[in-house]
Coordinates of C-alpha atoms and ligand atoms in Angstrom, one line a residue:
M1 CA -54.5 0.5 -34.1
F2 CA -52.1 3.4 -35.9
K3 CA -49.7 2.4 -38.7
I4 CA -46.2 4.1 -39.4
P5 CA -46.2 6.3 -42.3
R6 CA -45.5 4.6 -46.0
G7 CA -42.0 4.5 -46.6
T8 CA -40.7 5.3 -42.4
R9 CA -39.5 3.1 -39.9
D10 CA -39.3 2.1 -36.1
F11 CA -36.0 1.2 -35.0
T12 CA -35.8 -1.1 -31.7
P13 CA -33.1 -1.0 -29.4
D14 CA -31.2 -3.9 -30.9
E15 CA -31.5 -2.0 -34.1
M16 CA -30.3 1.3 -32.7
H17 CA -27.5 -0.5 -31.1
K18 CA -26.4 -1.6 -34.6
R19 CA -27.2 1.9 -36.1
R20 CA -25.1 3.7 -33.1
Y21 CA -22.1 1.5 -33.3
I22 CA -21.5 2.4 -37.0
E23 CA -22.5 5.8 -36.7
N24 CA -19.6 6.1 -34.2
S25 CA -17.2 4.2 -36.3
M26 CA -18.1 6.8 -39.3
R27 CA -17.7 9.8 -37.0
N28 CA -14.3 8.0 -35.8
T29 CA -12.9 8.0 -39.7
F30 CA -14.6 11.4 -40.4
Q31 CA -12.5 12.8 -37.8
T32 CA -9.1 10.7 -38.5
F33 CA -9.7 12.6 -41.6
G34 CA -9.6 15.9 -40.0
Y35 CA -13.7 17.2 -40.6
R36 CA -16.0 18.5 -38.0
E37 CA -19.5 17.7 -37.5
I38 CA -22.3 20.2 -37.7
Q39 CA -26.1 20.0 -37.7
T40 CA -28.3 22.3 -39.5
P41 CA -32.4 22.0 -39.4
M42 CA -34.5 19.0 -40.6
F43 CA -36.4 21.8 -42.8
E44 CA -35.5 24.4 -44.8
N45 CA -37.1 27.1 -46.8
L46 CA -38.1 25.2 -49.9
E47 CA -36.5 28.1 -52.0
L48 CA -32.9 26.7 -51.0
F49 CA -33.9 23.3 -53.0
T50 CA -35.8 24.5 -56.0
A51 CA -32.6 27.1 -56.5
K52 CA -30.2 24.0 -56.6
S53 CA -32.3 21.5 -58.1
G54 CA -35.1 23.3 -60.2
E55 CA -38.9 23.3 -60.0
T56 CA -39.4 20.0 -60.6
I57 CA -37.7 18.6 -57.0
I58 CA -41.0 20.1 -55.5
E59 CA -42.7 16.6 -56.8
E60 CA -39.9 14.3 -54.8
L61 CA -40.3 16.5 -51.7
Y62 CA -42.6 16.9 -48.6
A63 CA -43.0 20.5 -49.1
F64 CA -46.0 22.4 -47.1
K65 CA -46.8 26.0 -45.8
D66 CA -46.5 26.4 -42.4
K67 CA -49.5 28.8 -40.2
S68 CA -47.6 32.1 -41.5
G69 CA -47.5 30.7 -44.9
R70 CA -43.8 30.7 -45.6
D71 CA -43.5 27.6 -48.2
L72 CA -40.9 25.4 -46.1
A73 CA -39.5 21.8 -47.3
L74 CA -38.4 18.9 -45.1
R75 CA -34.7 18.2 -46.4
P76 CA -34.1 15.8 -49.4
E77 CA -30.2 16.0 -48.9
L78 CA -28.0 18.1 -47.0
T79 CA -25.0 19.5 -49.3
A80 CA -27.9 22.6 -50.1
P81 CA -28.2 23.3 -46.2
V82 CA -24.6 23.0 -45.6
I83 CA -23.5 25.2 -48.3
R84 CA -26.6 27.6 -46.5
L85 CA -24.9 27.7 -43.5
Y86 CA -21.1 28.0 -45.2
V87 CA -22.3 31.3 -46.9
D88 CA -24.8 32.5 -43.7
K89 CA -21.8 31.7 -41.1
L90 CA -18.4 30.0 -42.1
Q91 CA -17.3 32.2 -45.2
M92 CA -14.6 33.9 -42.9
K93 CA -12.9 30.5 -41.5
P94 CA -9.6 29.8 -42.6
K95 CA -9.5 27.1 -45.7
P96 CA -10.2 24.7 -46.6
L97 CA -13.2 23.6 -44.1
K98 CA -14.1 19.8 -43.9
L99 CA -17.7 19.8 -42.2
F100 CA -19.2 16.1 -41.5
Y101 CA -23.1 15.6 -41.0
F102 CA -25.5 12.8 -39.8
G103 CA -29.1 13.3 -40.4
S104 CA -32.7 12.3 -42.0
C105 CA -33.7 13.4 -45.2
F106 CA -37.2 13.1 -46.6
R107 CA -38.6 12.2 -50.2
Y108 CA -41.3 11.4 -51.9
D109 CA -39.7 8.3 -53.4
R110 CA -41.7 4.9 -54.2
P111 CA -40.6 2.9 -51.0
Q112 CA -39.0 -0.6 -51.9
K113 CA -35.9 -2.2 -49.7
G114 CA -33.3 0.3 -49.5
R115 CA -35.4 3.2 -50.7
Y116 CA -37.4 4.9 -48.0
R117 CA -39.3 8.0 -47.2
E118 CA -37.4 9.1 -44.1
F119 CA -33.5 7.8 -44.2
T120 CA -30.2 9.2 -42.8
Q121 CA -27.5 10.0 -44.7
A122 CA -23.8 10.7 -43.7
G123 CA -22.0 13.2 -45.4
C124 CA -19.8 15.9 -45.8
E125 CA -18.7 19.2 -47.9
L126 CA -15.0 19.9 -48.5
I127 CA -14.7 23.7 -49.4
G128 CA -12.1 25.6 -50.4
T129 CA -9.4 23.5 -52.5
D130 CA -9.7 21.7 -55.6
T131 CA -6.3 20.2 -55.6
P132 CA -5.7 16.6 -56.9
E133 CA -4.7 15.9 -52.9
A134 CA -7.6 16.9 -52.2
Y135 CA -10.1 15.2 -54.0
A136 CA -8.1 11.9 -54.0
E137 CA -8.4 12.5 -49.6
L138 CA -12.0 13.4 -50.1
I139 CA -12.5 9.9 -51.9
A140 CA -10.4 7.9 -50.3
L141 CA -12.7 8.8 -46.8
A142 CA -15.6 8.0 -48.9
Y143 CA -13.9 4.5 -49.5
T144 CA -12.5 4.3 -45.8
L145 CA -15.6 5.3 -44.3
L146 CA -17.5 1.9 -46.0
K147 CA -14.2 -0.4 -45.3
N148 CA -13.8 0.5 -41.6
V149 CA -17.7 0.0 -41.0
G150 CA -16.5 -3.5 -42.2
L151 CA -17.9 -4.0 -45.6
K152 CA -15.8 -6.4 -47.8
N153 CA -17.3 -6.2 -51.2
I154 CA -17.4 -2.2 -52.4
K155 CA -17.2 -0.9 -56.0
L156 CA -15.6 2.3 -56.7
N157 CA -16.5 4.4 -59.7
I158 CA -14.6 7.3 -60.7
G159 CA -16.2 9.7 -63.3
N160 CA -16.0 13.5 -64.6
L161 CA -18.7 15.5 -65.9
T162 CA -16.5 18.0 -67.7
V163 CA -15.6 15.0 -69.8
L164 CA -18.8 13.8 -70.3
S165 CA -19.8 16.7 -71.6
T166 CA -17.9 17.2 -74.1
I167 CA -18.2 13.5 -75.5
F168 CA -22.2 14.6 -75.6
K169 CA -20.7 18.1 -77.4
K170 CA -18.3 16.0 -79.6
I171 CA -21.4 13.8 -81.2
G172 CA -23.4 16.7 -81.1
L173 CA -26.2 16.7 -78.8
T174 CA -28.5 19.5 -78.0
K175 CA -29.4 20.5 -74.3
D176 CA -32.7 18.9 -74.9
Q177 CA -31.3 15.6 -76.2
Q178 CA -28.9 15.0 -73.3
R179 CA -31.6 15.9 -70.4
Y180 CA -33.4 12.6 -72.6
I181 CA -30.6 10.1 -72.4
I182 CA -28.9 11.3 -69.0
P183 CA -31.6 8.9 -67.1
L184 CA -31.0 6.1 -69.8
I185 CA -27.0 6.6 -69.1
D186 CA -27.6 6.7 -65.4
K187 CA -29.8 3.2 -65.4
A188 CA -26.9 1.8 -67.8
L189 CA -29.5 1.2 -70.4
F190 CA -27.6 0.9 -73.5
E191 CA -29.8 -0.5 -75.8
E192 CA -32.4 2.3 -75.6
L193 CA -29.8 4.6 -75.3
Y194 CA -28.8 3.6 -78.9
S195 CA -32.3 3.5 -80.2
A196 CA -32.7 7.0 -78.8
L197 CA -29.3 8.3 -80.5
Q198 CA -30.4 6.6 -84.0
D199 CA -33.5 8.5 -83.1
F200 CA -31.6 11.6 -83.1
N201 CA -30.5 11.0 -86.6
I202 CA -26.4 10.0 -85.2
K203 CA -24.6 8.2 -87.4
N204 CA -23.9 4.5 -86.0
T205 CA -20.0 5.1 -86.0
K206 CA -20.3 7.8 -83.9
I207 CA -22.8 6.2 -81.1
T208 CA -20.8 3.0 -80.9
D209 CA -17.5 4.8 -80.1
F210 CA -19.8 7.2 -77.9
L211 CA -21.5 3.8 -76.2
E212 CA -17.9 2.3 -75.8
I213 CA -16.6 5.5 -74.4
L214 CA -19.2 5.6 -71.8
Q215 CA -18.4 1.5 -70.6
T216 CA -14.6 1.9 -71.1
S217 CA -12.6 2.0 -68.0
D218 CA -9.5 2.7 -69.9
L219 CA -8.3 6.8 -69.3
E220 CA -6.1 6.0 -72.7
K221 CA -8.8 5.6 -75.0
I222 CA -11.0 8.3 -73.2
K223 CA -7.9 10.6 -73.8
K224 CA -7.7 9.5 -77.4
Y225 CA -11.5 10.2 -78.2
I226 CA -11.5 13.6 -76.9
M227 CA -7.8 14.7 -77.3
E228 CA -8.4 18.3 -79.2
D229 CA -10.2 19.7 -75.9
E230 CA -7.9 21.9 -73.6
T231 CA -10.4 22.3 -70.7
V232 CA -11.4 18.9 -71.1
S233 CA -7.4 17.4 -71.4
K234 CA -6.5 19.4 -68.1
E235 CA -9.6 17.5 -66.1
L236 CA -7.8 14.2 -67.5
D237 CA -4.7 14.9 -66.4
K238 CA -5.9 15.8 -63.1
L239 CA -8.1 12.7 -63.0
E240 CA -4.7 10.7 -63.6
E241 CA -3.2 12.4 -60.4
I242 CA -5.7 11.5 -58.4
F243 CA -5.5 8.4 -59.3
D244 CA -1.6 8.1 -59.0
L245 CA -2.2 9.7 -55.3
L246 CA -4.9 6.9 -54.7
N247 CA -2.8 4.3 -56.0
N248 CA 0.4 4.9 -54.3
C249 CA -0.5 7.3 -51.0
F250 CA -3.9 6.0 -50.1
K251 CA -3.0 2.6 -51.0
I252 CA -6.7 2.6 -52.8
K253 CA -6.2 0.3 -56.0
N254 CA -9.9 -1.0 -56.1
Y255 CA -11.9 1.4 -58.4
Q256 CA -12.7 2.0 -62.0
I257 CA -13.0 5.1 -64.3
K258 CA -16.6 5.2 -65.3
M259 CA -18.0 8.2 -67.7
S260 CA -21.3 7.1 -67.5
I261 CA -21.9 8.4 -64.1
V262 CA -24.1 11.6 -64.1
R263 CA -25.5 12.7 -61.0
G264 CA -26.2 16.3 -61.1
L265 CA -25.6 17.7 -64.2
D266 CA -26.3 21.0 -63.4
Y267 CA -24.4 22.1 -60.3
Y268 CA -21.5 19.1 -60.7
T269 CA -18.6 20.6 -62.2
G270 CA -16.0 17.8 -62.7
L271 CA -15.4 14.9 -60.9
V272 CA -18.0 12.4 -59.6
F273 CA -17.8 9.4 -57.5
E274 CA -20.0 6.4 -56.7
I275 CA -19.3 3.7 -54.4
E276 CA -21.8 0.4 -54.7
A277 CA -22.3 -2.4 -52.9
P278 CA -23.0 -5.2 -56.0
M279 CA -25.1 -7.2 -53.5
L280 CA -27.6 -4.8 -53.0
G281 CA -29.2 -5.4 -56.5
A282 CA -31.5 -2.5 -57.6
E283 CA -30.8 -0.1 -54.6
K284 CA -27.1 -0.8 -54.5
Q285 CA -25.9 2.9 -54.8
L286 CA -24.1 3.1 -51.4
C287 CA -22.5 6.9 -52.0
G288 CA -22.4 9.4 -54.1
G289 CA -20.3 12.8 -54.2
G290 CA -18.1 14.8 -56.5
A291 CA -17.0 18.5 -56.9
Y292 CA -19.8 21.0 -57.5
E293 CA -21.1 24.9 -57.6
L294 CA -23.4 26.0 -55.2
I295 CA -22.0 28.6 -53.3
S296 CA -22.2 31.7 -56.2
L297 CA -25.8 30.5 -56.6
F298 CA -26.3 30.8 -52.8
G299 CA -25.2 34.7 -53.1
G300 CA -21.5 33.7 -51.4
K301 CA -18.1 34.2 -52.6
D302 CA -17.1 31.5 -55.2
T303 CA -14.5 29.3 -54.0
P304 CA -14.4 25.3 -55.0
T305 CA -16.6 23.0 -53.1
A306 CA -16.7 18.9 -53.0
G307 CA -18.1 16.3 -51.1
F308 CA -20.1 13.1 -50.5
A309 CA -23.3 11.3 -48.9
V310 CA -23.7 7.9 -48.0
G311 CA -26.6 6.2 -47.4
F312 CA -26.5 5.4 -44.1
D313 CA -29.5 2.6 -44.2
R314 CA -28.1 0.9 -47.0
T315 CA -24.6 0.6 -45.6
I316 CA -26.3 -1.1 -43.1
L317 CA -28.4 -3.8 -45.3
A318 CA -25.1 -4.0 -46.9
L319 CA -23.5 -4.9 -44.0
E320 CA -26.4 -7.6 -43.3
T321 CA -26.2 -9.2 -46.6
E322 CA -22.2 -9.5 -46.4
G323 CA -23.6 -11.6 -42.7
Q324 CA -21.3 -9.2 -40.8
E325 CA -21.3 -9.9 -37.1
F326 CA -22.1 -7.0 -34.8
P327 CA -21.4 -6.5 -31.3
L328 CA -24.3 -7.8 -28.6
P329 CA -25.9 -5.1 -26.9
G330 CA -25.7 -6.0 -23.0
V331 CA -25.0 -3.9 -19.5
D332 CA -22.1 -4.8 -17.7
V333 CA -23.9 -5.3 -14.2
Y334 CA -27.1 -6.1 -12.9
V335 CA -27.9 -5.7 -9.5
I336 CA -30.2 -8.2 -7.5
P337 CA -31.8 -7.5 -4.3
V338 CA -32.8 -11.1 -2.4
N339 CA -35.3 -9.4 -0.5
R340 CA -37.3 -5.9 -0.3
E341 CA -35.0 -4.8 3.0
M342 CA -32.2 -5.1 1.1
V343 CA -33.8 -2.6 -2.1
K344 CA -32.4 0.0 -0.6
K345 CA -28.9 -0.7 -0.3
T346 CA -29.0 -2.4 -4.3
L347 CA -29.6 1.1 -5.4
E348 CA -27.1 2.4 -3.4
I349 CA -24.6 -0.1 -4.7
T350 CA -26.2 0.5 -8.2
Q351 CA -25.8 4.1 -8.3
L352 CA -21.3 3.6 -6.6
L353 CA -21.0 1.2 -9.7
R354 CA -22.4 3.8 -12.3
E355 CA -20.5 6.7 -10.9
K356 CA -17.0 4.5 -11.4
G357 CA -18.6 4.2 -15.1
L358 CA -20.2 0.7 -15.8
S359 CA -23.0 0.3 -17.7
V360 CA -25.7 -1.1 -14.7
D361 CA -29.3 -2.1 -14.5
V362 CA -30.9 -3.1 -11.6
D363 CA -34.0 -5.0 -10.7
L364 CA -37.0 -2.6 -10.1
L365 CA -39.7 -5.7 -10.1
R366 CA -38.6 -7.4 -6.6
R367 CA -38.9 -10.2 -8.5
G368 CA -36.5 -12.7 -6.3
L369 CA -33.6 -14.3 -7.2
S370 CA -33.7 -17.1 -10.0
K371 CA -36.1 -15.3 -12.0
S372 CA -33.9 -11.8 -11.7
L373 CA -30.8 -13.8 -12.8
K374 CA -32.8 -15.3 -15.8
Y375 CA -33.8 -11.7 -17.2
A376 CA -30.1 -10.5 -16.2
N377 CA -28.7 -12.9 -18.9
S378 CA -31.6 -11.5 -21.4
L379 CA -30.1 -8.3 -21.0
N380 CA -26.9 -9.8 -22.0
A381 CA -25.5 -8.6 -18.5
S382 CA -22.3 -10.1 -17.7
K383 CA -22.0 -9.8 -14.1
A384 CA -24.4 -10.2 -11.2
V385 CA -24.4 -8.4 -8.0
I386 CA -26.4 -10.4 -5.4
V387 CA -27.2 -8.4 -2.2
G388 CA -28.1 -10.5 0.4
P389 CA -28.6 -10.1 4.2
D390 CA -26.0 -12.4 5.5
E391 CA -23.0 -10.7 2.9
L392 CA -24.1 -7.3 4.0
K393 CA -23.6 -7.9 7.5
K394 CA -20.0 -7.8 6.4
N395 CA -19.8 -5.0 3.9
A396 CA -19.8 -7.8 1.5
V397 CA -22.0 -9.1 -1.2
T398 CA -22.2 -11.6 -4.2
L399 CA -20.6 -11.3 -7.0
R400 CA -21.7 -14.0 -10.2
D401 CA -20.0 -14.1 -13.4
L402 CA -23.2 -14.6 -15.8
K403 CA -20.7 -16.4 -18.6
S404 CA -19.2 -19.0 -16.4
G405 CA -21.6 -19.2 -13.6
E406 CA -18.8 -18.9 -11.2
Q407 CA -19.3 -16.8 -8.2
K408 CA -17.4 -15.1 -5.0
I409 CA -18.0 -12.5 -1.8
V410 CA -16.8 -9.1 -2.3
K411 CA -16.5 -6.3 -0.1
I412 CA -18.8 -3.8 -1.0
K413 CA -15.4 -1.0 -1.3
Q414 CA -13.6 -3.2 -3.6
L415 CA -16.5 -4.2 -5.6
P416 CA -15.8 -1.4 -8.2
D417 CA -12.2 -2.7 -9.1
T418 CA -13.3 -6.8 -8.6
I419 CA -16.2 -6.4 -11.6
F420 CA -13.9 -6.5 -14.5
Ligands
AMP501 P1 -27.9 11.1 -53.5 O1 -28.2 12.4 -52.5 O2 -29.3 11.1 -54.0 O3 -26.9 11.1 -54.3 O4 -28.1 10.4 -52.6 C1 -26.7 9.6 -51.5 C2 -27.0 8.3 -51.1 O5 -28.1 8.2 -50.3 C3 -27.3 7.8 -52.1 O6 -26.3 7.1 -52.7 C4 -28.6 6.5 -51.5 O7 -27.3 5.3 -50.7 C5 -28.9 6.9 -50.1 N1 -30.3 7.5 -50.7 C6 -30.7 8.4 -51.6 N2 -32.2 8.4 -51.4 C7 -32.6 7.3 -50.8 C8 -33.9 7.0 -50.2 N3 -34.8 6.8 -50.7 N4 -33.6 5.6 -49.1 C9 -32.7 5.3 -48.9 N5 -31.3 6.2 -49.0 C10 -31.4 6.8 -50.7

């Protein structure tokens, strides 16, 4: 027997039904915010990802050579591909550009619950604007997307990397020291962070203030701490405006300031945000995003960019953990011939109903009425149409409601209108 590769999954029809349902809800939300869907290839030139994230990313990639010796990689995320596409084909389009996508991503991660080697991201990029309203709308979209699929218990955290960099500078951390502590901040390992900062010979009072600022959700406190810097005070004012718009226009109040959001410090430029589902435990992050700079790196004319990616699989896990009920898969009608002679007419009726837009399945096993009715129930069919010789003489069939068991004789002509 062949086994499925480690970190990948199959999806049964029931699971696919659920996934498509969520995907449709998300697609609908993206569209109500004025976004348009795009698609890029599953694999790209390896360089695209090393340019964005450095050579160390190769460790996490499915990278390979093709038969002509080209270095390629299965995409680990979609921001770089979307910006490549933008620079290649969409630069001349009127701004802002609002693009969304769904797609499989591949990372050589250590598989566990909520972490796979092949997983799906739903995400978007907003190109050509960096106004507070653009950012507020982007955050509102991420939040609404997850609310609209039915999630009840999610946490939205908003930070800013310009502010974080200024905090780093304020306590005098070198680039190397920053690089060392970033993973500790990312994982909220504050005790380890404390020891590391002590090892860097930073005064205890400075460390305590630093840790407090990283963990506070009080914007005033943060402002006071880094008052003197002009660029950062502009960022803080902008953040305040974003909060005001979120509160008063998008009616989203359920968020927290979190300066310890790090993400990719190399290409994120200011705003960063995350949404988590606390119930999921270790792999609780559902969404990550912010403002970033990649266009000039990819040879395009610089313009502001921001976006986010939602982990589609984790969203489903979170919904299941919350006990969300999903609509059951099923068909509208199951059509049954009572004997062999009725097969042709049965197929004709099936097609007639399909042409009316109903989802219709038909007995293809010639298995007789009672077994067919059982099978129809297993398909979660709403109605059965039974085609028998006596009724057919009068151009009619039996229409049976599979939930109530009621049945009546209906003229074939009137069948499509009688079914629902
Ligand atoms: P990132 O591109 O790392 O910011 O990831 C965006 C989102 O994708 C995360 O918040 C997760 O929800 C999801 N995600 C990232 N890596 C994985 C993975 N290996 N398996 C499942 N979901 C993932």
